[in-house]
PDB file of C-alpha atoms in Angstrom:
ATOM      1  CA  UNK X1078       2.694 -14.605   9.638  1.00  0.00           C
ATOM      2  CA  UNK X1079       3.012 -11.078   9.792  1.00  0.00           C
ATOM      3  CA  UNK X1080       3.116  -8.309   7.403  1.00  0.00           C
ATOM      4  CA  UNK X1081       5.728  -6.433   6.915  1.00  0.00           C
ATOM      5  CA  UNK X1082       4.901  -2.652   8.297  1.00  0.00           C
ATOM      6  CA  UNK X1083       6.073   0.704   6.736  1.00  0.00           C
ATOM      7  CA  UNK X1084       7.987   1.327   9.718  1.00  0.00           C
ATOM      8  CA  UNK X1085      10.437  -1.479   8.046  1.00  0.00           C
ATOM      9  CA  UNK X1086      10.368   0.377   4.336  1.00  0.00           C
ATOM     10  CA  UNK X1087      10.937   3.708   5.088  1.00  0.00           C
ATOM     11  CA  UNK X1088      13.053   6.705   4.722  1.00  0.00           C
ATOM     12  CA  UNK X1089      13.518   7.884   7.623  1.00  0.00           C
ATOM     13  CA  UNK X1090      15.640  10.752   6.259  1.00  0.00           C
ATOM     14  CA  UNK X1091      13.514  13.074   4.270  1.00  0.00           C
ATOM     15  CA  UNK X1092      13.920  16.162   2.806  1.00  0.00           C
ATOM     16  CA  UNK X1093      11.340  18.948   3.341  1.00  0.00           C
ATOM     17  CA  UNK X1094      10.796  22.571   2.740  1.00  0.00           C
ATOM     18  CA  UNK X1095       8.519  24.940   5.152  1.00  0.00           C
ATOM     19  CA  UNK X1096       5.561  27.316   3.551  1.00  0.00           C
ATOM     20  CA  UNK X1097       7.826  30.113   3.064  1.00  0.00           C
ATOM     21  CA  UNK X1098      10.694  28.334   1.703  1.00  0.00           C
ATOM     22  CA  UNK X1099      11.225  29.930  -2.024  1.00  0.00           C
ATOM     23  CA  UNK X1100      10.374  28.074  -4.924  1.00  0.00           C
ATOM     24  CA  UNK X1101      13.675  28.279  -6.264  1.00  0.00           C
ATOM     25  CA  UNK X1102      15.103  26.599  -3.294  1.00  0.00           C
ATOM     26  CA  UNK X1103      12.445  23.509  -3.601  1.00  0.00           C
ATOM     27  CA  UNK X1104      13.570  23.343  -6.961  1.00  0.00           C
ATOM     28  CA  UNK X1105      17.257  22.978  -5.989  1.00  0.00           C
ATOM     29  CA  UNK X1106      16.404  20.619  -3.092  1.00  0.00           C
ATOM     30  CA  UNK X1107      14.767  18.388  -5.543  1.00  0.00           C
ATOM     31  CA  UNK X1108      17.964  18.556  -7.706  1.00  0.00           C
ATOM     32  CA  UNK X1109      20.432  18.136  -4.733  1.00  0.00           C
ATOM     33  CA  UNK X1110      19.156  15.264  -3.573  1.00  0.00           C
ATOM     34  CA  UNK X1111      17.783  13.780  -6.990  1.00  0.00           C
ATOM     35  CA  UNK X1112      13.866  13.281  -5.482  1.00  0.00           C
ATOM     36  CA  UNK X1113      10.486  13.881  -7.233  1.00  0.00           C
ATOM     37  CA  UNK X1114       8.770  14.897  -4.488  1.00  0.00           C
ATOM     38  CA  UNK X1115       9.224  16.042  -0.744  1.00  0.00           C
ATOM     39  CA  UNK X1116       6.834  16.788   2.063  1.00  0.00           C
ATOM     40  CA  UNK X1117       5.898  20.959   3.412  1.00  0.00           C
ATOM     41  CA  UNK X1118       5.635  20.760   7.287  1.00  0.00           C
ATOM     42  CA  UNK X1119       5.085  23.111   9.893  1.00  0.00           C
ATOM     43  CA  UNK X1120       7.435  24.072  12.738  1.00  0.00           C
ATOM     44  CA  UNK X1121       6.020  20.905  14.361  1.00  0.00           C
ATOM     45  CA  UNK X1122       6.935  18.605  11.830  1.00  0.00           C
ATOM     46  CA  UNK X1123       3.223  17.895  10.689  1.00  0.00           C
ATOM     47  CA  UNK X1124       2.615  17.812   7.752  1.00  0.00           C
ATOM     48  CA  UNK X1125       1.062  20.330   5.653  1.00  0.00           C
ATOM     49  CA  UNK X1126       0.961  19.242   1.943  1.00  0.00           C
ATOM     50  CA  UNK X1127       3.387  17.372  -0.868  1.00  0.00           C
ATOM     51  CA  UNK X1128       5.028  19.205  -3.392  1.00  0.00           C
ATOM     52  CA  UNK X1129       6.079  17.106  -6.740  1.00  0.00           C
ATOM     53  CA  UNK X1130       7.464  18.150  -9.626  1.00  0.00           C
ATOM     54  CA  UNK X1131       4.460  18.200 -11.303  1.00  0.00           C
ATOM     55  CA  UNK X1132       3.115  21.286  -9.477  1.00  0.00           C
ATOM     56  CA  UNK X1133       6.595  22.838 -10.200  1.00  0.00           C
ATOM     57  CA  UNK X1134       6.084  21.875 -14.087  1.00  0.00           C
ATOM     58  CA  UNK X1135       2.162  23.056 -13.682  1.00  0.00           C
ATOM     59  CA  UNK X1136       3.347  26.414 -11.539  1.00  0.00           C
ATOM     60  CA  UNK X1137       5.384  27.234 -14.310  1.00  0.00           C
ATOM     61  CA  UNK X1138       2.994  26.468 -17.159  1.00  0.00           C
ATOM     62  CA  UNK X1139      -0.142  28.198 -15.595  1.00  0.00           C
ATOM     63  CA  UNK X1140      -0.825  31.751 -16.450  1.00  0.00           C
ATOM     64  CA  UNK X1141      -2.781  33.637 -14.565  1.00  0.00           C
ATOM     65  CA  UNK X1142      -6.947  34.040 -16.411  1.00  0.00           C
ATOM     66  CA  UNK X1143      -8.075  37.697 -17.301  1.00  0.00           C
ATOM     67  CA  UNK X1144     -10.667  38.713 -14.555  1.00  0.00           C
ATOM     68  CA  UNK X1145     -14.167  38.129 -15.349  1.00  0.00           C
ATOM     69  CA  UNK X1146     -13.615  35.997 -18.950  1.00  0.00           C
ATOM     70  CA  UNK X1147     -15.293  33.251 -17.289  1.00  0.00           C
ATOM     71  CA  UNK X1148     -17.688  34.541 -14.732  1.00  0.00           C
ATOM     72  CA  UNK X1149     -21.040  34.642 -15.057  1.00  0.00           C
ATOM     73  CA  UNK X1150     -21.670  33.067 -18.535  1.00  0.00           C
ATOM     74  CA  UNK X1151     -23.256  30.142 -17.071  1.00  0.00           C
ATOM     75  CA  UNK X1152     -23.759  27.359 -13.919  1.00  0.00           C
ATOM     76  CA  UNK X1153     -21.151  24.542 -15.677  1.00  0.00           C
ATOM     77  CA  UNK X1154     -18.529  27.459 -16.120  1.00  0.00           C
ATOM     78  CA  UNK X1155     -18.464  27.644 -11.888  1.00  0.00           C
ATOM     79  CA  UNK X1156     -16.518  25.380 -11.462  1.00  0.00           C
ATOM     80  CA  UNK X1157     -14.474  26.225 -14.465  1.00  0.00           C
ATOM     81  CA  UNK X1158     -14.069  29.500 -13.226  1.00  0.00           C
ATOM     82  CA  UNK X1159     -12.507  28.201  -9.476  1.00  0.00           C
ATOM     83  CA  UNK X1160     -10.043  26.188 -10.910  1.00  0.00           C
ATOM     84  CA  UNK X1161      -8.619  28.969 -12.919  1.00  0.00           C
ATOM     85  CA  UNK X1162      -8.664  31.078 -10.059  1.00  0.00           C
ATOM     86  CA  UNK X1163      -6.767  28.547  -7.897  1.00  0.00           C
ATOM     87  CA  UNK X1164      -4.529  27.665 -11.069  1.00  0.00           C
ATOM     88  CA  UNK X1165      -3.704  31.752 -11.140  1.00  0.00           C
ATOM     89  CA  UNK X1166      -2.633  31.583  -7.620  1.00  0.00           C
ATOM     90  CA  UNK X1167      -0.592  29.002  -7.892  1.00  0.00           C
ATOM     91  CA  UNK X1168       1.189  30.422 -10.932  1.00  0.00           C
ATOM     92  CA  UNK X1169       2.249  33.080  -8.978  1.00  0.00           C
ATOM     93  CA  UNK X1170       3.002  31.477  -5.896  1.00  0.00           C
ATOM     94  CA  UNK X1171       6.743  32.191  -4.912  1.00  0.00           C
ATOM     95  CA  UNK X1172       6.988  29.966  -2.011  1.00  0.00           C
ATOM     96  CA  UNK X1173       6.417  26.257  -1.457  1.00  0.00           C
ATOM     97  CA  UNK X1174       3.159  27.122   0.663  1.00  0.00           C
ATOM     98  CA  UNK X1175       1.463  28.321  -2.186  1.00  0.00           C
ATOM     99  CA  UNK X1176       2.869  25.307  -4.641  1.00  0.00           C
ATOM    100  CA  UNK X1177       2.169  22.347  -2.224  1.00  0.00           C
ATOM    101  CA  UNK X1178      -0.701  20.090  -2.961  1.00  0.00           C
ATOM    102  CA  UNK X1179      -2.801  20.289   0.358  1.00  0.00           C
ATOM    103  CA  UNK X1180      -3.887  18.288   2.594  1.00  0.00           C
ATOM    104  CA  UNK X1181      -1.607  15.702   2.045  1.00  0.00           C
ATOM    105  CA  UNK X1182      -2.048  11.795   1.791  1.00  0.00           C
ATOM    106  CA  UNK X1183      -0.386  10.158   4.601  1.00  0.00           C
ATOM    107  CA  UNK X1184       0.465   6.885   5.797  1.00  0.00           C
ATOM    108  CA  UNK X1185       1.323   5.258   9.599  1.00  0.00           C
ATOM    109  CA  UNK X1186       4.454   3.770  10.562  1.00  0.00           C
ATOM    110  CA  UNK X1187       2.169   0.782  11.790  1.00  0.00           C
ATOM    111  CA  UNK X1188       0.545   0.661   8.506  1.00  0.00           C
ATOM    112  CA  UNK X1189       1.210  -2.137   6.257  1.00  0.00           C
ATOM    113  CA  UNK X1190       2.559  -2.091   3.281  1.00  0.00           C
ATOM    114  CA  UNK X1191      -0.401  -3.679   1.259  1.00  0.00           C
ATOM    115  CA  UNK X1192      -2.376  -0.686   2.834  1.00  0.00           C
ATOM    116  CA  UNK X1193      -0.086   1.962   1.892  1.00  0.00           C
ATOM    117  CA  UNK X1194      -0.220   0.592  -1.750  1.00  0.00           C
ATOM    118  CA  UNK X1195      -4.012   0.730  -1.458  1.00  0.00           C
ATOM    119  CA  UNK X1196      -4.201   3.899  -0.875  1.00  0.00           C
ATOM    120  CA  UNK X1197      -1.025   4.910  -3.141  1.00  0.00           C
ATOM    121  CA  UNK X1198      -3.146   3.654  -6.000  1.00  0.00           C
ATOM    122  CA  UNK X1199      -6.554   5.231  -4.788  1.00  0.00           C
ATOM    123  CA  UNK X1200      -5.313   8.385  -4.761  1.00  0.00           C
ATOM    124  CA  UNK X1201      -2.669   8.619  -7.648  1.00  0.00           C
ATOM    125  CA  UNK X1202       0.806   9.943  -6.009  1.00  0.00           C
ATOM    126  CA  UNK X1203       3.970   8.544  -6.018  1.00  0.00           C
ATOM    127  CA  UNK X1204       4.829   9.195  -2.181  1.00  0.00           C
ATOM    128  CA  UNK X1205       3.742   9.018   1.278  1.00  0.00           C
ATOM    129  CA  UNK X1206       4.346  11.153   3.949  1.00  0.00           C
ATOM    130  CA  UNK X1207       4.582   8.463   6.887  1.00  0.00           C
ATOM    131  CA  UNK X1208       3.287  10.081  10.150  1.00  0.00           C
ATOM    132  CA  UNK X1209       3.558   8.984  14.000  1.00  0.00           C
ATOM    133  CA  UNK X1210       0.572   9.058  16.291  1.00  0.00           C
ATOM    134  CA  UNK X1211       0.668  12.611  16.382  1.00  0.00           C
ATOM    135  CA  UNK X1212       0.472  12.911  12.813  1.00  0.00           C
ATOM    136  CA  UNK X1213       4.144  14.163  12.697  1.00  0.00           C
ATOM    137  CA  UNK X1214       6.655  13.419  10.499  1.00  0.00           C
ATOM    138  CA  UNK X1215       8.855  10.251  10.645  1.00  0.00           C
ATOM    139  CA  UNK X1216       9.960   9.226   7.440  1.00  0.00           C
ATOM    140  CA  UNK X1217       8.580   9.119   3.801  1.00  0.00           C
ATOM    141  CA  UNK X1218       7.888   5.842   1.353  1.00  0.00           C
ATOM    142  CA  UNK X1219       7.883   5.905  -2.509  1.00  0.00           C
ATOM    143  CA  UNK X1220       6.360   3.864  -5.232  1.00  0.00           C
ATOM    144  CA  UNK X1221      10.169   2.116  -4.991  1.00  0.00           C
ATOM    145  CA  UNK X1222       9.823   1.253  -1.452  1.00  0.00           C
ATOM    146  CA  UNK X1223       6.671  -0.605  -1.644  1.00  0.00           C
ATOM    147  CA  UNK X1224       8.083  -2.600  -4.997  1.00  0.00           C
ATOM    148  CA  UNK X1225      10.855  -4.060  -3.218  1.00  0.00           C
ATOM    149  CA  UNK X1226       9.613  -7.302  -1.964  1.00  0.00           C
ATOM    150  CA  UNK X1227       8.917  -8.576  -5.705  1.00  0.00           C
ATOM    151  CA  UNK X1228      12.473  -8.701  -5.225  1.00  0.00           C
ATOM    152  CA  UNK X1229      12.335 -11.269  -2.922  1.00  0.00           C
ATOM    153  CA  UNK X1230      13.854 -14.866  -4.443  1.00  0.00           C
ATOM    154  CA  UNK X1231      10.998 -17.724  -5.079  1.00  0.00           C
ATOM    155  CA  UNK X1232      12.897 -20.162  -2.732  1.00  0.00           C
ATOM    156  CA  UNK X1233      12.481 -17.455   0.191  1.00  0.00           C
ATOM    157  CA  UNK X1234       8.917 -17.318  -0.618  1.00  0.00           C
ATOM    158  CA  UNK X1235       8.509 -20.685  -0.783  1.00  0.00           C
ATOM    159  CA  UNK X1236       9.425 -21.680   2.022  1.00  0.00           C
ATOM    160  CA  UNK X1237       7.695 -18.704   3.930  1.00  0.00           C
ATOM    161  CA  UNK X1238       4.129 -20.338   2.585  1.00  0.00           C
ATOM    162  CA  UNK X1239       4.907 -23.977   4.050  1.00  0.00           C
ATOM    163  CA  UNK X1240       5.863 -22.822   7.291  1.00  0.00           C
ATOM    164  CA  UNK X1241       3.637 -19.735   7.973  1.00  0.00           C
ATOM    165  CA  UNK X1242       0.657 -20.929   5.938  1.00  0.00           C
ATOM    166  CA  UNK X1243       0.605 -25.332   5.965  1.00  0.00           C
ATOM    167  CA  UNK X1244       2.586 -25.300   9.067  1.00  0.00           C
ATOM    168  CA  UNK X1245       1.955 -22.505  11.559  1.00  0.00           C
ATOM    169  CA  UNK X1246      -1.956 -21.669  10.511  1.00  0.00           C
ATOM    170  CA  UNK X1247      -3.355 -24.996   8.764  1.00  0.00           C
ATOM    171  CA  UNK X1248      -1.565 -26.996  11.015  1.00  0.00           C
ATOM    172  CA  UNK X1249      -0.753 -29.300   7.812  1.00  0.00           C
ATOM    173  CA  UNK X1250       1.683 -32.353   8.188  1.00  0.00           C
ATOM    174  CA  UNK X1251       4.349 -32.322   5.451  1.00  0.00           C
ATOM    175  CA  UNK X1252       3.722 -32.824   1.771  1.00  0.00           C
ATOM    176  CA  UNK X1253      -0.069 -33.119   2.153  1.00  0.00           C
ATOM    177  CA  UNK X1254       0.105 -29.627   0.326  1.00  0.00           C
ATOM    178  CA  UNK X1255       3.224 -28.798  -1.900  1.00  0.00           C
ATOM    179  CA  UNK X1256       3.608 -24.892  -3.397  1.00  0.00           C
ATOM    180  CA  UNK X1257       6.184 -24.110  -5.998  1.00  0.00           C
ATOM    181  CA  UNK X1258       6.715 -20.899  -6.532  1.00  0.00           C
ATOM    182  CA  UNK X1259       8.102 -19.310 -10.145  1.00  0.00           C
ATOM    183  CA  UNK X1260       8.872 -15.686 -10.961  1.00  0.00           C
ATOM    184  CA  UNK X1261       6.487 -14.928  -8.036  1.00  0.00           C
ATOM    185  CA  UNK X1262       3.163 -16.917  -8.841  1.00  0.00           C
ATOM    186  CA  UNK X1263       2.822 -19.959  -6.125  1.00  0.00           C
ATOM    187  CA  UNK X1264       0.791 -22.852  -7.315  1.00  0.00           C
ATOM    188  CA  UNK X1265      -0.938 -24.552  -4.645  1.00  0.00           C
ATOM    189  CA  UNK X1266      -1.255 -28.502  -4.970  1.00  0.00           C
ATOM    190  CA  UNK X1267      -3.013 -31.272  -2.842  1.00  0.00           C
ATOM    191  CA  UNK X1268      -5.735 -32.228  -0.998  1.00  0.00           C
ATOM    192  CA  UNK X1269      -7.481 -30.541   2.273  1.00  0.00           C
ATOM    193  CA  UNK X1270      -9.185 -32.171   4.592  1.00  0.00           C
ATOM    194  CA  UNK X1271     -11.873 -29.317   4.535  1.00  0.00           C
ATOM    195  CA  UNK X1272     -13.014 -27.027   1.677  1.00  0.00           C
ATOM    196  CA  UNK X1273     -13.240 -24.271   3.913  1.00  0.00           C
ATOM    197  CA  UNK X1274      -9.691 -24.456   4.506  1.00  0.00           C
ATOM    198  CA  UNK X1275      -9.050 -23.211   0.611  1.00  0.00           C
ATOM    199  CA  UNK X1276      -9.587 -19.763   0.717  1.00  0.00           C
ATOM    200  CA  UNK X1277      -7.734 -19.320   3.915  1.00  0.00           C
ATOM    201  CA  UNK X1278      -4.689 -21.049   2.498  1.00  0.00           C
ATOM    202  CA  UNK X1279      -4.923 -19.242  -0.778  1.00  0.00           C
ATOM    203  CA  UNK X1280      -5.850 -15.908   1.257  1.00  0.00           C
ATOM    204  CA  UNK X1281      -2.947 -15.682   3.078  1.00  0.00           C
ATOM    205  CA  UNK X1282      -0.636 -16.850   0.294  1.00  0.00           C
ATOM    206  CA  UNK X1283      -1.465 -13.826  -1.422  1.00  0.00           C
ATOM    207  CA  UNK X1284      -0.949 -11.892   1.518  1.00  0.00           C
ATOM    208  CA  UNK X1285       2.757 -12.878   1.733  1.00  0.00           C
ATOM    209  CA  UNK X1286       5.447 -10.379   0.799  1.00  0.00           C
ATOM    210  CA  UNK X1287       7.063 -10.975  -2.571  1.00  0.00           C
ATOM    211  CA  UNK X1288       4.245 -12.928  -4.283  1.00  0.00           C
ATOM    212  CA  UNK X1289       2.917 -11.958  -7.694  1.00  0.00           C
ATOM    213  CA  UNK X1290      -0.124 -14.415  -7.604  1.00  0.00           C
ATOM    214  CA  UNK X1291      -2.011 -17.621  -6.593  1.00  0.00           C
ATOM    215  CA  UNK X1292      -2.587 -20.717  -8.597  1.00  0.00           C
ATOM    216  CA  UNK X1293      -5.635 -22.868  -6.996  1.00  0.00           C
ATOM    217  CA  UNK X1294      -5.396 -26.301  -7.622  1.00  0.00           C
ATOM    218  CA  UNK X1295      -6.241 -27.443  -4.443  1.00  0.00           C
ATOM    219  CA  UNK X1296      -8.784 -30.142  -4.067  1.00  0.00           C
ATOM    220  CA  UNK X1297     -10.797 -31.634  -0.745  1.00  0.00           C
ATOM    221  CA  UNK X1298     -12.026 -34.345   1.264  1.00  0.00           C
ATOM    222  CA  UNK X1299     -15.113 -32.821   2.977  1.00  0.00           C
ATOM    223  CA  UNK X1300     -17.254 -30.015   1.970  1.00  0.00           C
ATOM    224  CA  UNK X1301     -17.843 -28.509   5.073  1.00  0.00           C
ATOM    225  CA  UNK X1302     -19.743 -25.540   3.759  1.00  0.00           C
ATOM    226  CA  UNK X1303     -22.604 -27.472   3.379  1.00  0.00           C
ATOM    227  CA  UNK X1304     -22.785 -28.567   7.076  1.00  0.00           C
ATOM    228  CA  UNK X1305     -25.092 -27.149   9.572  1.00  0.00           C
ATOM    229  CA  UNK X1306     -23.738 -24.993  12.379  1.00  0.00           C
ATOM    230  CA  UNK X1307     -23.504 -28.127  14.902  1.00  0.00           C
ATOM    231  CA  UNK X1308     -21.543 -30.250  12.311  1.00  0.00           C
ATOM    232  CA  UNK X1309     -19.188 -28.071  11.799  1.00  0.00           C
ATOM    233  CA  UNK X1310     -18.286 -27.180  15.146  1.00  0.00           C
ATOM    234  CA  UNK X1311     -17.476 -31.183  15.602  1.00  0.00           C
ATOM    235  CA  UNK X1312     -15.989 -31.502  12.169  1.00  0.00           C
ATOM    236  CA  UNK X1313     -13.710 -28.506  13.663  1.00  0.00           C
ATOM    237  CA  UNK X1314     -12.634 -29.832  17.092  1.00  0.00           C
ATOM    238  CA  UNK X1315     -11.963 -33.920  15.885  1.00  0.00           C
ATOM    239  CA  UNK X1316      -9.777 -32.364  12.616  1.00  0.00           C
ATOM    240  CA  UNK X1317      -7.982 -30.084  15.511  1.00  0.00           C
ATOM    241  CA  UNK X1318      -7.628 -32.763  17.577  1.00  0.00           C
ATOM    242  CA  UNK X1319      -6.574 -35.395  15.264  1.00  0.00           C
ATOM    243  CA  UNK X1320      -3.660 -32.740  13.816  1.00  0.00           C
ATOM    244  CA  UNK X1321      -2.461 -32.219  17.228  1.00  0.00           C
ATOM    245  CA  UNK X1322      -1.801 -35.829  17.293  1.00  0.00           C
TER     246      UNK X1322
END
């Protein structure tokens, strides 16, 4: 089973803007092309920062802070005091270098597309920059990207989890373990041989494109948790043995 790479998601034809391009003209690329966001790279094609059209909104709602109204009242107000500074020069900034959100969060090609989620979610943005091994630009993936294989049809998914999961991994012999799969939750039923075969099974079930959730009801014949090392090593080769048969 393999999961399906950003490579595979991607746009791969992105619209971006250099540091100097004019903020007006970021504006109107946004419009043009009916984006959010788009990516500020170098003459290179690395990639510099993001600019969304939240740091247009916030560019146009900042206003620069009289000199000195904050400084030096107290310790707390430091901080205070550097975020209206960088606010100010952002409100004035008339070019996309001075707008962008830097550094940017970026994503490989070769990453997956649980990962690129991940880190979508960790750090709050709606679009990632996806970079080569150079760390240059090769295409961009949004939050609708990533939500596209919930699209995928229960019967596709389905049948992806008996052969990749019960067939190819667990090595399963047909209808020991049955999954139905509704609206994107798969419910597991049957009977392992081994408990330790569970979480794998449920593990990579979860893993698989397309699926909302996992419903254990899986039950087993041996509890092999509670063998000792050697046991289990013999357990493992007869039950691999006796599947190959």
């Amino acid at each position: 089973m393999k999961a399906t790479k950003i490579g595979a998601v991607m746009v791969t034809d992105v619209v971006t803007a250099e540091t100097g391009t004019p903020f007006k003209e970021v504006v109107r690329r946004l419009g043009d092309h009916r984006i959010s966001g788009l990516p500020v790279i170098d003459e290179d094609h690395h990639v510099l920062g993001v600019i969304s059209e939240t740091d247009l909104l916030l560019r146009q709602a900042r206003r620069p802070a009289p000199e000195g109204a904050l400084g030096g009242r107290s310790y707390r107000l430091r901080g205070l005091v550097r975020g209206a500074r960088r606010g100010a020069a952002k409100s004035r900034a008339r070019s996309a270098g001075g707008v962008m959100s830097a550094p940017a969060v970026t994503v490989r090609a070769d990453a997956t597309v649980t990962h690129a989620a991940r880190v979508m979610a960790e750090h709050r943005v709606e679009r990632l920059p996806v970079v080569d091994e150079e760390d240059r630009l090769v295409g961009i993936v949004t939050r609708r990207e990533l939500l596209r294989g919930f699209l995928r049809a229960d019967e596709e998914i389905r049948r992806e989890v008996e052969e990749e999961v019960f067939g190819n991994t667990l090595w399963l012999a047909p209808h020991i373990v049955e999954a139905t799969v509704r609206d994107g939750v798969v419910t597991l039923t049957g009977q392992l041989e081994r408990r330790g075969d569970i979480p794998v099974a449920v593990g990579m079930t979860r893993r698989i494109d397309g699926v909302v959730d996992v419903v254990d009801r899986l039950s087993y014949r041996l509890d092999d948790t509670r063998l000792r090392p050697v046991e289990q090593a013999l357990h493992g080769v007869a039950d691999d043995w006796l599947r190959r048969l």
